[in-house]
Coordinates of C-alpha atoms in Angstrom, one line a residue:
M1 CA -30.2 -17.5 -47.0
K2 CA -30.7 -17.8 -43.2
K3 CA -28.2 -15.6 -41.0
L4 CA -27.3 -15.6 -37.4
R5 CA -24.7 -13.4 -35.7
V6 CA -22.5 -14.3 -33.0
N7 CA -20.8 -12.1 -30.4
A8 CA -18.0 -13.6 -29.0
G9 CA -14.2 -12.9 -30.6
K10 CA -14.6 -10.3 -32.8
G11 CA -18.0 -10.9 -33.8
Y12 CA -19.1 -13.2 -36.7
D13 CA -22.1 -14.4 -39.5
I14 CA -22.8 -17.8 -39.3
L15 CA -24.6 -17.7 -43.1
I16 CA -27.0 -21.0 -44.2
E17 CA -28.0 -21.7 -47.0
E18 CA -27.9 -24.3 -50.1
G19 CA -25.0 -23.4 -53.0
L20 CA -22.5 -21.8 -50.9
I21 CA -20.1 -23.4 -51.3
E22 CA -19.6 -22.4 -54.8
N23 CA -19.7 -18.3 -54.0
C24 CA -17.4 -18.7 -50.5
G25 CA -15.4 -16.5 -52.0
A26 CA -17.4 -13.9 -52.2
Y27 CA -18.8 -13.8 -48.5
I28 CA -14.6 -14.4 -47.7
K29 CA -14.0 -11.2 -49.3
K30 CA -16.3 -9.0 -47.4
V31 CA -14.6 -10.0 -44.1
K32 CA -11.4 -10.0 -44.8
N33 CA -8.9 -8.7 -48.0
A34 CA -6.5 -10.8 -47.3
K35 CA -3.3 -11.6 -49.9
K36 CA -2.9 -15.6 -49.0
V37 CA -5.7 -17.7 -48.1
C38 CA -4.6 -21.7 -46.7
V39 CA -7.5 -24.0 -47.4
I40 CA -6.6 -26.7 -44.8
S41 CA -8.9 -29.6 -45.8
D42 CA -8.6 -33.6 -45.8
S43 CA -8.0 -36.3 -48.1
N44 CA -11.2 -37.4 -48.3
V45 CA -13.4 -33.4 -48.3
F46 CA -10.3 -32.1 -50.5
K47 CA -11.1 -34.4 -53.2
L48 CA -14.9 -33.3 -53.7
Y49 CA -14.9 -29.3 -52.3
G50 CA -11.1 -28.5 -52.4
E51 CA -11.1 -27.4 -56.3
I52 CA -14.6 -25.4 -56.1
V53 CA -13.6 -23.3 -53.1
K54 CA -9.9 -22.7 -54.6
D55 CA -11.7 -21.6 -58.1
S56 CA -14.3 -19.7 -55.6
L57 CA -11.1 -18.3 -53.9
V58 CA -8.9 -17.6 -56.8
N59 CA -12.3 -15.7 -58.4
S60 CA -12.0 -13.3 -55.4
G61 CA -8.4 -12.3 -56.1
F62 CA -7.2 -14.8 -53.5
E63 CA -3.7 -16.4 -53.5
V64 CA -4.8 -20.2 -52.7
L65 CA -2.7 -22.2 -50.8
E66 CA -3.7 -26.5 -50.1
F67 CA -2.9 -28.3 -47.3
V68 CA -4.4 -31.3 -47.2
F69 CA -4.0 -34.6 -44.4
I70 CA -4.5 -37.9 -44.7
A71 CA -9.1 -37.7 -43.3
G72 CA -9.4 -39.4 -39.8
E73 CA -9.7 -38.4 -36.1
E74 CA -6.3 -40.5 -36.4
S75 CA -4.8 -37.4 -37.6
K76 CA -5.3 -35.3 -35.5
T77 CA -2.3 -34.6 -33.3
T78 CA 0.3 -32.4 -32.3
S79 CA 2.8 -33.0 -34.9
S80 CA -0.4 -32.2 -37.8
V81 CA -1.0 -28.9 -36.5
V82 CA 3.0 -28.4 -35.7
S83 CA 3.3 -29.7 -40.4
M84 CA 0.0 -27.1 -40.9
V85 CA 1.9 -24.3 -39.3
E86 CA 5.5 -25.1 -40.6
F87 CA 3.9 -25.1 -44.1
M88 CA 2.2 -21.5 -43.1
A89 CA 5.9 -20.4 -42.6
E90 CA 7.5 -22.0 -45.4
N91 CA 4.8 -19.8 -47.9
E92 CA 5.3 -16.3 -45.8
M93 CA 2.1 -16.2 -44.4
T94 CA 1.9 -13.3 -43.1
R95 CA -1.3 -12.2 -39.8
E96 CA -3.4 -9.8 -42.5
D97 CA -3.5 -14.0 -44.7
L98 CA -6.1 -16.4 -43.7
V99 CA -7.2 -20.2 -42.9
V100 CA -10.1 -21.6 -44.0
A101 CA -11.0 -24.8 -42.6
L102 CA -12.5 -26.9 -45.2
G103 CA -14.0 -29.8 -44.0
G104 CA -15.8 -31.9 -40.9
G105 CA -15.0 -31.3 -36.9
V106 CA -11.5 -32.4 -37.4
C107 CA -10.6 -30.4 -40.1
G108 CA -12.3 -27.7 -38.0
D109 CA -10.6 -28.4 -34.5
M110 CA -7.3 -28.6 -36.5
A111 CA -6.9 -26.2 -38.3
G112 CA -8.7 -24.0 -36.2
F113 CA -5.5 -24.4 -34.1
A114 CA -3.1 -24.0 -36.5
A115 CA -4.5 -20.1 -36.9
S116 CA -4.1 -19.6 -33.4
I117 CA -0.7 -20.1 -33.1
Y118 CA 0.8 -19.5 -36.2
L119 CA 1.8 -16.3 -35.2
R120 CA 0.4 -15.9 -32.2
G121 CA -2.6 -16.0 -33.7
I122 CA -4.1 -15.6 -37.6
D123 CA -8.7 -15.4 -38.9
F124 CA -9.8 -18.6 -40.0
V125 CA -13.0 -19.2 -41.4
Q126 CA -14.9 -22.5 -41.0
I127 CA -16.8 -24.2 -43.7
P128 CA -18.2 -27.5 -41.9
T129 CA -19.0 -30.7 -44.5
S130 CA -20.6 -32.4 -41.8
L131 CA -23.7 -32.3 -39.8
L132 CA -20.9 -32.8 -36.9
A133 CA -19.7 -29.9 -37.9
Q134 CA -22.6 -28.5 -38.9
V135 CA -24.5 -27.9 -36.1
D136 CA -22.1 -27.7 -33.6
S137 CA -17.9 -27.8 -33.8
S138 CA -17.6 -25.5 -36.3
V139 CA -19.2 -22.3 -33.8
G140 CA -18.0 -21.4 -31.2
G141 CA -13.8 -21.1 -31.1
K142 CA -13.4 -24.0 -29.2
T143 CA -10.2 -25.9 -31.6
A144 CA -7.5 -28.4 -30.0
V145 CA -5.8 -31.8 -30.9
D146 CA -5.7 -35.3 -29.3
L147 CA -3.1 -36.7 -27.1
P148 CA -2.5 -40.0 -25.7
Q149 CA -3.4 -39.6 -22.5
G150 CA -7.3 -38.5 -24.2
K151 CA -9.5 -36.4 -26.1
N152 CA -8.9 -32.5 -27.3
L153 CA -5.8 -31.8 -24.2
C154 CA -4.3 -29.4 -26.3
G155 CA -5.4 -26.5 -28.0
A156 CA -7.0 -23.2 -27.6
F157 CA -10.0 -20.9 -27.6
H158 CA -9.8 -19.2 -31.4
Q159 CA -12.9 -17.7 -32.9
P160 CA -13.3 -18.1 -36.5
I161 CA -14.3 -14.9 -38.7
L162 CA -17.3 -16.3 -40.7
V163 CA -18.4 -20.1 -40.8
I164 CA -20.4 -20.7 -44.1
I165 CA -22.2 -23.6 -43.8
D166 CA -23.8 -25.2 -47.3
P167 CA -26.4 -28.5 -46.0
K168 CA -26.1 -29.2 -50.0
T169 CA -22.6 -30.8 -49.1
L170 CA -23.9 -33.0 -46.5
K171 CA -25.8 -35.3 -49.6
T172 CA -22.2 -37.0 -49.5
L173 CA -21.8 -38.5 -46.2
S174 CA -22.1 -42.1 -45.8
T175 CA -25.6 -42.9 -43.3
R176 CA -22.6 -43.5 -40.8
F177 CA -21.2 -40.5 -40.6
F178 CA -24.9 -38.4 -41.1
A179 CA -26.0 -39.8 -38.5
D180 CA -22.6 -39.2 -36.1
G181 CA -24.3 -35.4 -37.2
M182 CA -28.1 -36.1 -35.9
A183 CA -26.3 -37.2 -32.4
E184 CA -24.9 -33.7 -31.4
A185 CA -28.1 -32.3 -32.2
I186 CA -29.9 -35.1 -30.3
K187 CA -27.3 -34.0 -27.6
M188 CA -28.8 -29.7 -28.1
G189 CA -32.3 -31.0 -27.7
C190 CA -31.5 -33.1 -24.3
I191 CA -30.2 -30.0 -23.1
K192 CA -31.6 -26.8 -24.1
S193 CA -35.1 -27.5 -26.3
K194 CA -37.6 -29.7 -26.0
S195 CA -38.8 -28.5 -29.0
L196 CA -35.9 -29.4 -31.1
F197 CA -35.7 -33.2 -29.3
E198 CA -39.1 -33.4 -30.5
K199 CA -39.3 -32.4 -34.1
I200 CA -35.7 -35.1 -34.5
E201 CA -37.6 -37.6 -32.3
K202 CA -40.4 -37.2 -35.4
N203 CA -37.5 -37.9 -37.9
D204 CA -38.7 -35.6 -41.0
L205 CA -35.5 -34.6 -41.7
K206 CA -36.0 -33.3 -45.6
N207 CA -38.7 -30.8 -44.5
D208 CA -36.3 -30.1 -41.5
L209 CA -32.9 -30.1 -41.9
I210 CA -32.0 -26.6 -42.3
E211 CA -33.8 -25.3 -39.5
I212 CA -32.2 -28.3 -37.5
I213 CA -28.8 -26.8 -38.4
Y214 CA -30.2 -23.8 -38.0
E215 CA -31.2 -24.3 -34.4
C216 CA -28.9 -26.2 -32.7
V217 CA -25.7 -23.9 -33.7
A218 CA -28.3 -20.0 -32.6
L219 CA -28.9 -22.3 -29.3
K220 CA -25.2 -22.8 -29.3
A221 CA -24.8 -19.5 -29.9
G222 CA -26.4 -18.3 -27.0
V223 CA -24.8 -20.4 -25.1
V224 CA -20.5 -19.2 -26.6
E225 CA -22.0 -15.8 -26.3
R226 CA -23.0 -15.8 -22.5
D227 CA -19.3 -18.3 -21.5
E228 CA -17.2 -18.2 -24.6
K229 CA -14.4 -19.9 -21.9
E230 CA -16.6 -22.5 -20.6
H231 CA -16.0 -21.2 -16.8
G232 CA -20.5 -22.2 -16.5
E233 CA -22.7 -22.4 -18.6
R234 CA -20.7 -24.1 -21.4
A235 CA -20.0 -26.8 -20.0
L236 CA -23.7 -27.9 -20.8
L237 CA -22.3 -28.5 -23.9
N238 CA -20.4 -31.6 -22.8
F239 CA -24.0 -33.6 -22.6
G240 CA -22.4 -37.5 -22.6
H241 CA -19.0 -35.9 -23.6
T242 CA -17.4 -37.3 -20.7
A243 CA -18.5 -40.8 -20.8
G244 CA -18.4 -40.1 -24.9
H245 CA -14.1 -38.9 -24.8
A246 CA -13.6 -41.7 -22.5
I247 CA -14.7 -45.2 -24.6
E248 CA -13.2 -42.7 -27.9
K249 CA -10.0 -43.8 -26.2
L250 CA -10.6 -47.2 -24.7
H251 CA -10.7 -47.1 -28.6
N252 CA -7.7 -45.9 -29.8
F253 CA -10.4 -43.1 -31.9
S254 CA -11.2 -45.0 -34.8
S255 CA -13.2 -47.9 -34.2
I256 CA -15.7 -45.8 -32.7
S257 CA -17.2 -42.3 -33.8
H258 CA -17.4 -38.9 -31.8
G259 CA -21.0 -39.1 -32.5
E260 CA -21.3 -43.1 -31.6
A261 CA -19.8 -42.5 -28.5
V262 CA -21.5 -39.5 -27.1
G263 CA -25.2 -41.0 -27.6
I264 CA -24.1 -44.4 -25.3
G265 CA -22.4 -41.0 -23.1
M266 CA -25.8 -40.4 -23.0
L267 CA -27.5 -43.2 -22.3
I268 CA -24.6 -44.1 -19.3
V269 CA -25.2 -40.7 -17.5
C270 CA -29.3 -40.9 -18.1
E271 CA -29.6 -44.3 -16.3
A272 CA -27.7 -43.5 -13.4
A273 CA -28.7 -40.4 -12.8
E274 CA -32.4 -41.8 -13.2
K275 CA -31.4 -44.3 -10.8
K276 CA -30.6 -41.2 -8.8
G277 CA -34.0 -39.6 -8.9
L278 CA -32.2 -36.5 -11.2
T279 CA -33.5 -37.4 -13.9
E280 CA -37.3 -37.4 -14.8
K281 CA -38.2 -41.7 -15.0
G282 CA -38.0 -42.5 -19.0
T283 CA -35.9 -40.0 -19.8
K284 CA -32.6 -42.4 -21.0
N285 CA -35.7 -44.4 -23.5
R286 CA -36.1 -42.0 -24.7
I287 CA -33.2 -41.1 -26.2
E288 CA -32.9 -44.4 -26.9
A289 CA -35.6 -45.2 -29.1
V290 CA -34.0 -41.5 -31.0
L291 CA -30.5 -42.6 -31.4
K292 CA -31.4 -46.0 -32.7
E293 CA -33.9 -44.2 -34.8
Y294 CA -30.7 -42.8 -36.4
S295 CA -28.8 -46.2 -36.8
L296 CA -26.7 -45.1 -33.4
P297 CA -25.9 -47.1 -31.1
T298 CA -26.8 -47.4 -28.1
T299 CA -24.3 -50.1 -26.3
V300 CA -20.2 -50.6 -26.3
D301 CA -18.8 -53.8 -25.0
D302 CA -16.4 -51.7 -22.9
S303 CA -17.1 -52.7 -19.6
L304 CA -18.6 -49.5 -17.2
K305 CA -15.7 -50.1 -14.5
C306 CA -13.3 -49.7 -17.5
I307 CA -14.9 -46.6 -19.0
I308 CA -14.8 -45.3 -14.9
E309 CA -11.3 -45.7 -15.7
A310 CA -11.0 -43.9 -18.3
M311 CA -12.9 -40.8 -17.2
S312 CA -10.7 -40.9 -14.0
A313 CA -7.6 -40.6 -16.1
D314 CA -8.9 -36.5 -16.7
K315 CA -7.9 -36.2 -12.4
K316 CA -5.1 -34.4 -13.2
R317 CA -7.0 -31.2 -15.1
T318 CA -10.2 -31.7 -13.0
G319 CA -8.8 -31.6 -9.3
S320 CA -10.9 -33.7 -6.9
S321 CA -14.3 -34.2 -8.9
I322 CA -15.5 -34.5 -12.6
K323 CA -18.4 -32.3 -13.8
F324 CA -20.8 -34.4 -15.0
V325 CA -23.4 -33.2 -17.4
L326 CA -27.2 -34.4 -16.4
I327 CA -31.0 -33.0 -17.5
S328 CA -33.7 -33.4 -15.8
E329 CA -36.0 -34.0 -18.4
I330 CA -35.5 -33.8 -22.4
G331 CA -34.4 -30.1 -23.0
N332 CA -32.9 -28.7 -19.3
G333 CA -29.3 -29.7 -18.1
F334 CA -28.0 -28.9 -15.5
I335 CA -24.1 -29.7 -13.5
E336 CA -23.6 -32.1 -11.1
P337 CA -20.2 -32.3 -9.5
I338 CA -19.3 -36.0 -8.2
E339 CA -15.7 -36.1 -6.2
Y340 CA -13.8 -38.8 -7.7
K341 CA -13.7 -41.1 -5.3
N342 CA -18.2 -41.5 -5.1
I343 CA -18.0 -42.4 -9.2
E344 CA -18.1 -45.9 -9.1
R345 CA -20.7 -45.4 -7.2
F346 CA -23.2 -42.8 -8.9
F347 CA -22.9 -45.4 -11.5
G348 CA -23.6 -48.1 -9.4
V349 CA -20.1 -50.4 -9.8

């Protein structure tokens, strides 16, 4: 088993090994002696792993509740989280009880947010079942839901007390949603590790998948420890996300996935930064080739002007500029604030 300690929040371990999900109850019992556990999952994941997780929790002495929501980004709303919190209250959960997020990034974001606001904060455990959640969103304590005005605008920082990663769950992912997670792994290589990017470039995931997951979470854990609340370095993790979130918004958070949008977002900022001499020539083409290798889209029908307008809708919460994440070369990210009045010029519109 691979094990990694994250020194943020109360401090927690990330455990990575095939088959862990079947014994999740025993690992959770070691960190939390709760009476009740509320398993929050979506309608797709719960059918696959719900009973396995429940049985393991019951066998470890927990009383198990289940809250299952309809799968998809469309469910990532304030009303969904309120329903979760009301469910916990109806079942008289206390501050000593526990939430388990079983699913992908949407589930982890919502369950973590519900845990952060119920009784002003109760503990939760992440059991990510998608590649995107395993390499990125399950670690670091960012929880949120979407608003009509944009993605992840309502949320809180709330660190889990344990992350259980079972790569075996990835075998049930469609090709599209496996690729979705690879976009976040590619992003991590772009901003933090040339060697990780090169490993992904080789496309030998059969031998390297657990190592890639471990390297991604190790890199992210380091960033989170140094900048838990995103006052500086942690913003680097948003490479491709500013344009990506705008693209998701333009598609009503439905027809294009998060990873797909982030991949396109990385190309948009790289192309502009290369023209400005801020990014090494050829970087955009290299990233584009890797995205294609994993069957990720590299273009979108929306015009660049529309994407920029959607990005600029964030003006209320970012002041007079947007902090764009750029890379000088593969493996080296940096933050470049650009004033709103100069954004169109930066992108050559």
